[in-house]
mmCIF file of C-alpha atoms in Angstrom:
data_model
loop_
_atom_site.group_PDB
_atom_site.id
_atom_site.type_symbol
_atom_site.label_atom_id
_atom_site.label_comp_id
_atom_site.label_asym_id
_atom_site.label_seq_id
_atom_site.Cartn_x
_atom_site.Cartn_y
_atom_site.Cartn_z
ATOM 1 C CA UNK P 1 41.689 -22.958 8.534
ATOM 2 C CA UNK P 2 39.942 -22.747 11.894
ATOM 3 C CA UNK P 3 41.391 -19.280 12.745
ATOM 4 C CA UNK P 4 40.251 -18.040 9.356
ATOM 5 C CA UNK P 5 36.710 -19.246 9.998
ATOM 6 C CA UNK P 6 36.741 -17.577 13.414
ATOM 7 C CA UNK P 7 37.883 -14.313 11.814
ATOM 8 C CA UNK P 8 35.114 -14.517 9.213
ATOM 9 C CA UNK P 9 32.580 -15.174 11.953
ATOM 10 C CA UNK P 10 33.746 -12.091 13.836
ATOM 11 C CA UNK P 11 33.482 -10.002 10.694
ATOM 12 C CA UNK P 12 30.045 -11.400 9.940
ATOM 13 C CA UNK P 13 28.452 -10.415 13.264
ATOM 14 C CA UNK P 14 28.908 -6.623 13.157
ATOM 15 C CA UNK P 15 28.129 -6.406 9.449
ATOM 16 C CA UNK P 16 24.373 -6.000 9.701
ATOM 17 C CA UNK P 17 22.104 -3.099 8.902
ATOM 18 C CA UNK P 18 18.852 -3.000 10.810
ATOM 19 C CA UNK P 19 16.054 -1.079 9.114
ATOM 20 C CA UNK P 20 13.317 0.227 11.416
ATOM 21 C CA UNK P 21 10.361 1.267 9.289
ATOM 22 C CA UNK P 22 7.372 3.294 10.452
ATOM 23 C CA UNK P 23 4.428 3.056 8.073
ATOM 24 C CA UNK P 24 1.726 5.734 8.167
ATOM 25 C CA UNK P 25 -1.550 4.617 6.678
ATOM 26 C CA UNK P 26 -5.244 5.422 6.591
ATOM 27 C CA UNK P 27 -7.481 2.502 7.553
ATOM 28 C CA UNK P 28 -11.256 2.247 7.466
ATOM 29 C CA UNK P 29 -12.843 2.803 10.874
ATOM 30 C CA UNK P 30 -16.254 1.361 9.920
ATOM 31 C CA UNK P 31 -17.630 -1.745 8.173
ATOM 32 C CA UNK P 32 -17.070 -1.809 4.402
ATOM 33 C CA UNK P 33 -19.886 -0.009 2.546
ATOM 34 C CA UNK P 34 -21.690 -1.857 -0.229
ATOM 35 C CA UNK P 35 -22.966 -0.893 -3.667
ATOM 36 C CA UNK P 36 -24.250 -3.210 -6.365
ATOM 37 C CA UNK P 37 -23.831 -6.181 -4.056
ATOM 38 C CA UNK P 38 -20.105 -5.419 -3.677
ATOM 39 C CA UNK P 39 -18.154 -4.444 -0.567
ATOM 40 C CA UNK P 40 -15.682 -1.600 -1.126
ATOM 41 C CA UNK P 41 -12.307 -0.837 0.432
ATOM 42 C CA UNK P 42 -9.836 1.961 -0.264
ATOM 43 C CA UNK P 43 -6.059 1.545 -0.011
ATOM 44 C CA UNK P 44 -3.486 4.319 0.499
ATOM 45 C CA UNK P 45 -0.072 3.569 -1.039
ATOM 46 C CA UNK P 46 2.766 5.866 0.156
ATOM 47 C CA UNK P 47 4.947 7.186 -2.688
ATOM 48 C CA UNK P 48 7.765 8.782 -0.659
ATOM 49 C CA UNK P 49 10.046 7.966 2.261
ATOM 50 C CA UNK P 50 11.796 9.924 4.973
ATOM 51 C CA UNK P 51 14.937 8.287 6.351
ATOM 52 C CA UNK P 52 17.863 8.728 8.708
ATOM 53 C CA UNK P 53 20.789 6.592 9.882
ATOM 54 C CA UNK P 54 21.801 5.657 13.426
ATOM 55 C CA UNK P 55 25.198 4.083 14.195
ATOM 56 C CA UNK P 56 26.289 1.854 17.066
ATOM 57 C CA UNK P 57 29.494 0.051 18.071
ATOM 58 C CA UNK P 58 28.524 -3.410 16.836
ATOM 59 C CA UNK P 59 26.217 -2.453 14.001
ATOM 60 C CA UNK P 60 27.397 -1.008 10.703
ATOM 61 C CA UNK P 61 24.251 1.031 10.354
ATOM 62 C CA UNK P 62 20.674 1.297 11.454
ATOM 63 C CA UNK P 63 18.321 2.956 8.995
ATOM 64 C CA UNK P 64 15.271 4.746 10.340
ATOM 65 C CA UNK P 65 12.673 4.925 7.591
ATOM 66 C CA UNK P 66 9.232 6.524 7.627
ATOM 67 C CA UNK P 67 6.798 5.622 4.860
ATOM 68 C CA UNK P 68 4.660 8.721 4.420
ATOM 69 C CA UNK P 69 2.616 10.482 1.770
ATOM 70 C CA UNK P 70 1.905 11.675 -0.784
ATOM 71 C CA UNK P 71 -0.335 8.682 -1.362
ATOM 72 C CA UNK P 72 -1.774 7.011 -4.406
ATOM 73 C CA UNK P 73 -5.193 5.518 -3.791
ATOM 74 C CA UNK P 74 -6.560 2.206 -5.018
ATOM 75 C CA UNK P 75 -10.243 1.330 -4.694
ATOM 76 C CA UNK P 76 -11.155 -2.345 -4.364
ATOM 77 C CA UNK P 77 -14.583 -3.941 -4.776
ATOM 78 C CA UNK P 78 -15.351 -7.495 -3.623
ATOM 79 C CA UNK P 79 -18.174 -9.465 -5.182
ATOM 80 C CA UNK P 80 -19.338 -12.980 -6.036
ATOM 81 C CA UNK P 81 -18.527 -15.134 -9.097
ATOM 82 C CA UNK P 82 -21.106 -14.845 -11.842
ATOM 83 C CA UNK P 83 -22.679 -11.666 -10.452
ATOM 84 C CA UNK P 84 -20.555 -8.493 -10.689
ATOM 85 C CA UNK P 85 -18.654 -7.865 -13.927
ATOM 86 C CA UNK P 86 -16.971 -4.461 -13.497
ATOM 87 C CA UNK P 87 -17.284 -1.127 -11.729
ATOM 88 C CA UNK P 88 -16.450 2.503 -12.433
ATOM 89 C CA UNK P 89 -16.292 5.706 -10.387
ATOM 90 C CA UNK P 90 -18.482 8.684 -11.222
ATOM 91 C CA UNK P 91 -17.288 11.066 -8.502
ATOM 92 C CA UNK P 92 -14.858 11.010 -5.570
ATOM 93 C CA UNK P 93 -14.071 13.413 -2.747
ATOM 94 C CA UNK P 94 -11.901 13.445 0.386
ATOM 95 C CA UNK P 95 -12.738 15.637 3.369
ATOM 96 C CA UNK P 96 -11.985 16.027 7.067
ATOM 97 C CA UNK P 97 -13.354 17.852 10.097
ATOM 98 C CA UNK P 98 -10.569 20.487 9.984
ATOM 99 C CA UNK P 99 -11.946 21.894 6.722
ATOM 100 C CA UNK P 100 -9.778 19.886 4.348
ATOM 101 C CA UNK P 101 -11.672 19.087 1.151
ATOM 102 C CA UNK P 102 -10.388 17.627 -2.114
ATOM 103 C CA UNK P 103 -12.620 16.763 -5.052
ATOM 104 C CA UNK P 104 -10.869 14.518 -7.565
ATOM 105 C CA UNK P 105 -11.213 15.451 -11.213
ATOM 106 C CA UNK P 106 -12.794 12.794 -13.478
ATOM 107 C CA UNK P 107 -9.489 12.148 -15.273
ATOM 108 C CA UNK P 108 -8.150 10.807 -11.965
ATOM 109 C CA UNK P 109 -10.466 7.810 -11.970
ATOM 110 C CA UNK P 110 -11.215 7.097 -15.621
ATOM 111 C CA UNK P 111 -11.609 3.499 -16.722
ATOM 112 C CA UNK P 112 -13.407 0.444 -15.450
ATOM 113 C CA UNK P 113 -12.140 -2.308 -13.180
ATOM 114 C CA UNK P 114 -13.037 -5.904 -14.043
ATOM 115 C CA UNK P 115 -13.958 -8.414 -11.341
ATOM 116 C CA UNK P 116 -11.603 -11.391 -11.277
ATOM 117 C CA UNK P 117 -11.283 -14.485 -9.045
ATOM 118 C CA UNK P 118 -9.214 -14.210 -5.861
ATOM 119 C CA UNK P 119 -7.429 -16.802 -3.765
ATOM 120 C CA UNK P 120 -10.504 -16.854 -1.530
ATOM 121 C CA UNK P 121 -13.118 -19.289 -2.930
ATOM 122 C CA UNK P 122 -16.437 -17.671 -3.764
ATOM 123 C CA UNK P 123 -14.993 -14.131 -3.901
ATOM 124 C CA UNK P 124 -14.090 -11.895 -6.833
ATOM 125 C CA UNK P 125 -12.236 -8.584 -6.724
ATOM 126 C CA UNK P 126 -11.944 -5.531 -8.966
ATOM 127 C CA UNK P 127 -9.242 -2.920 -8.301
ATOM 128 C CA UNK P 128 -8.996 0.556 -9.794
ATOM 129 C CA UNK P 129 -5.771 2.563 -9.336
ATOM 130 C CA UNK P 130 -6.519 6.274 -9.095
ATOM 131 C CA UNK P 131 -4.290 8.662 -11.011
ATOM 132 C CA UNK P 132 -3.212 11.680 -8.919
ATOM 133 C CA UNK P 133 -1.228 11.603 -5.686
ATOM 134 C CA UNK P 134 -2.952 12.872 -2.545
ATOM 135 C CA UNK P 135 -0.986 14.898 0.017
ATOM 136 C CA UNK P 136 -2.321 14.763 3.583
ATOM 137 C CA UNK P 137 -1.058 16.417 6.757
ATOM 138 C CA UNK P 138 -0.680 13.672 9.389
ATOM 139 C CA UNK P 139 -0.623 16.333 12.136
ATOM 140 C CA UNK P 140 -4.023 17.700 11.130
ATOM 141 C CA UNK P 141 -5.854 15.055 9.120
ATOM 142 C CA UNK P 142 -6.050 12.185 11.590
ATOM 143 C CA UNK P 143 -9.577 11.364 10.459
ATOM 144 C CA UNK P 144 -10.779 11.742 6.882
ATOM 145 C CA UNK P 145 -13.802 10.617 4.891
ATOM 146 C CA UNK P 146 -13.948 9.323 1.332
ATOM 147 C CA UNK P 147 -17.241 9.878 -0.519
ATOM 148 C CA UNK P 148 -17.748 8.333 -3.947
ATOM 149 C CA UNK P 149 -20.447 7.557 -6.478
ATOM 150 C CA UNK P 150 -19.920 4.240 -8.255
ATOM 151 C CA UNK P 151 -21.677 2.185 -10.917
ATOM 152 C CA UNK P 152 -21.443 -1.600 -10.775
ATOM 153 C CA UNK P 153 -22.198 -3.692 -13.850
ATOM 154 C CA UNK P 154 -23.970 -6.879 -12.742
ATOM 155 C CA UNK P 155 -25.556 -9.845 -14.417
ATOM 156 C CA UNK P 156 -28.948 -8.222 -13.758
ATOM 157 C CA UNK P 157 -27.894 -4.806 -15.128
ATOM 158 C CA UNK P 158 -26.291 -1.575 -13.901
ATOM 159 C CA UNK P 159 -26.458 -0.671 -10.234
ATOM 160 C CA UNK P 160 -25.524 2.791 -8.952
ATOM 161 C CA UNK P 161 -24.600 3.483 -5.344
ATOM 162 C CA UNK P 162 -22.983 5.929 -2.921
ATOM 163 C CA UNK P 163 -19.975 5.082 -0.785
ATOM 164 C CA UNK P 164 -18.912 6.750 2.433
ATOM 165 C CA UNK P 165 -15.717 5.399 3.977
ATOM 166 C CA UNK P 166 -14.449 6.984 7.228
ATOM 167 C CA UNK P 167 -10.690 6.556 7.640
ATOM 168 C CA UNK P 168 -8.345 6.913 10.603
ATOM 169 C CA UNK P 169 -4.591 7.524 10.530
ATOM 170 C CA UNK P 170 -2.654 4.487 11.785
ATOM 171 C CA UNK P 171 1.034 3.902 12.491
ATOM 172 C CA UNK P 172 2.754 0.508 12.315
ATOM 173 C CA UNK P 173 6.404 -0.405 12.797
ATOM 174 C CA UNK P 174 8.538 -3.257 11.491
ATOM 175 C CA UNK P 175 12.206 -4.291 11.665
ATOM 176 C CA UNK P 176 14.279 -5.838 8.880
ATOM 177 C CA UNK P 177 17.916 -6.977 9.063
ATOM 178 C CA UNK P 178 20.325 -7.056 6.112
ATOM 179 C CA UNK P 179 23.783 -8.617 6.164
ATOM 180 C CA UNK P 180 26.191 -6.379 4.282
ATOM 181 C CA UNK P 181 28.635 -9.151 3.330
ATOM 182 C CA UNK P 182 25.812 -11.328 2.000
ATOM 183 C CA UNK P 183 24.417 -8.408 -0.011
ATOM 184 C CA UNK P 184 27.853 -7.670 -1.510
ATOM 185 C CA UNK P 185 28.271 -11.326 -2.488
ATOM 186 C CA UNK P 186 24.791 -11.320 -3.990
ATOM 187 C CA UNK P 187 25.542 -8.178 -6.007
ATOM 188 C CA UNK P 188 28.770 -9.665 -7.362
ATOM 189 C CA UNK P 189 27.101 -12.955 -8.231
ATOM 190 C CA UNK P 190 24.042 -11.396 -9.874
ATOM 191 C CA UNK P 191 25.530 -8.183 -11.274
ATOM 192 C CA UNK P 192 24.682 -9.170 -14.861
ATOM 193 C CA UNK P 193 21.028 -9.840 -14.066
ATOM 194 C CA UNK P 194 18.537 -7.016 -14.709
ATOM 195 C CA UNK P 195 16.990 -5.367 -11.679
ATOM 196 C CA UNK P 196 13.205 -5.175 -11.698
ATOM 197 C CA UNK P 197 11.865 -2.274 -9.628
ATOM 198 C CA UNK P 198 9.252 -2.992 -6.984
ATOM 199 C CA UNK P 199 5.691 -2.614 -8.218
ATOM 200 C CA UNK P 200 2.447 -2.037 -6.381
ATOM 201 C CA UNK P 201 1.778 -3.995 -3.201
ATOM 202 C CA UNK P 202 -0.464 -7.058 -3.632
ATOM 203 C CA UNK P 203 -4.159 -6.213 -3.345
ATOM 204 C CA UNK P 204 -6.031 -7.228 -0.177
ATOM 205 C CA UNK P 205 -7.969 -10.498 -0.078
ATOM 206 C CA UNK P 206 -10.959 -9.132 1.826
ATOM 207 C CA UNK P 207 -12.813 -5.819 2.317
#
């Protein structure tokens, strides 16, 4: 029995896949702008991946993954309970110093986002997912600016405001390890269970 356990242990060690992920994102480079008493933040969600595989003697595989664009944008507004009710976008444009300019058509941001409680006491959040994907060139568009006109429905009435959010390209890396034998056992054990695809990332808790 002991030799068998030793053999399994030897098989277990080299049976890992290490995933090294590089995430390219656009983060605000200035304090969150406000409109209607709400602080606004834009989120860029990558919709594609570039990947490669590196092999070594003791590792089954090492996946090199880059999370890049095109991106889907999500605009978040943070308010206070009992004040803001919902917000909508009237116009939206992206631009950069290299001459890049993209005006989003109204059908890309139709609808209104309702303010709801968050896990942070005294803070509400409304999130509006924008329709079209945005393709950006990371080699040229290191710095971009989002300009938008929004209307916030408040307890005191409608409030219209202009947003200007400067954004800078950022790059973060993370490492994840997966044991192949454990994944195979999991697949066999749960093969009859439906697989639910990953949805949108959780919204941020602060602007």
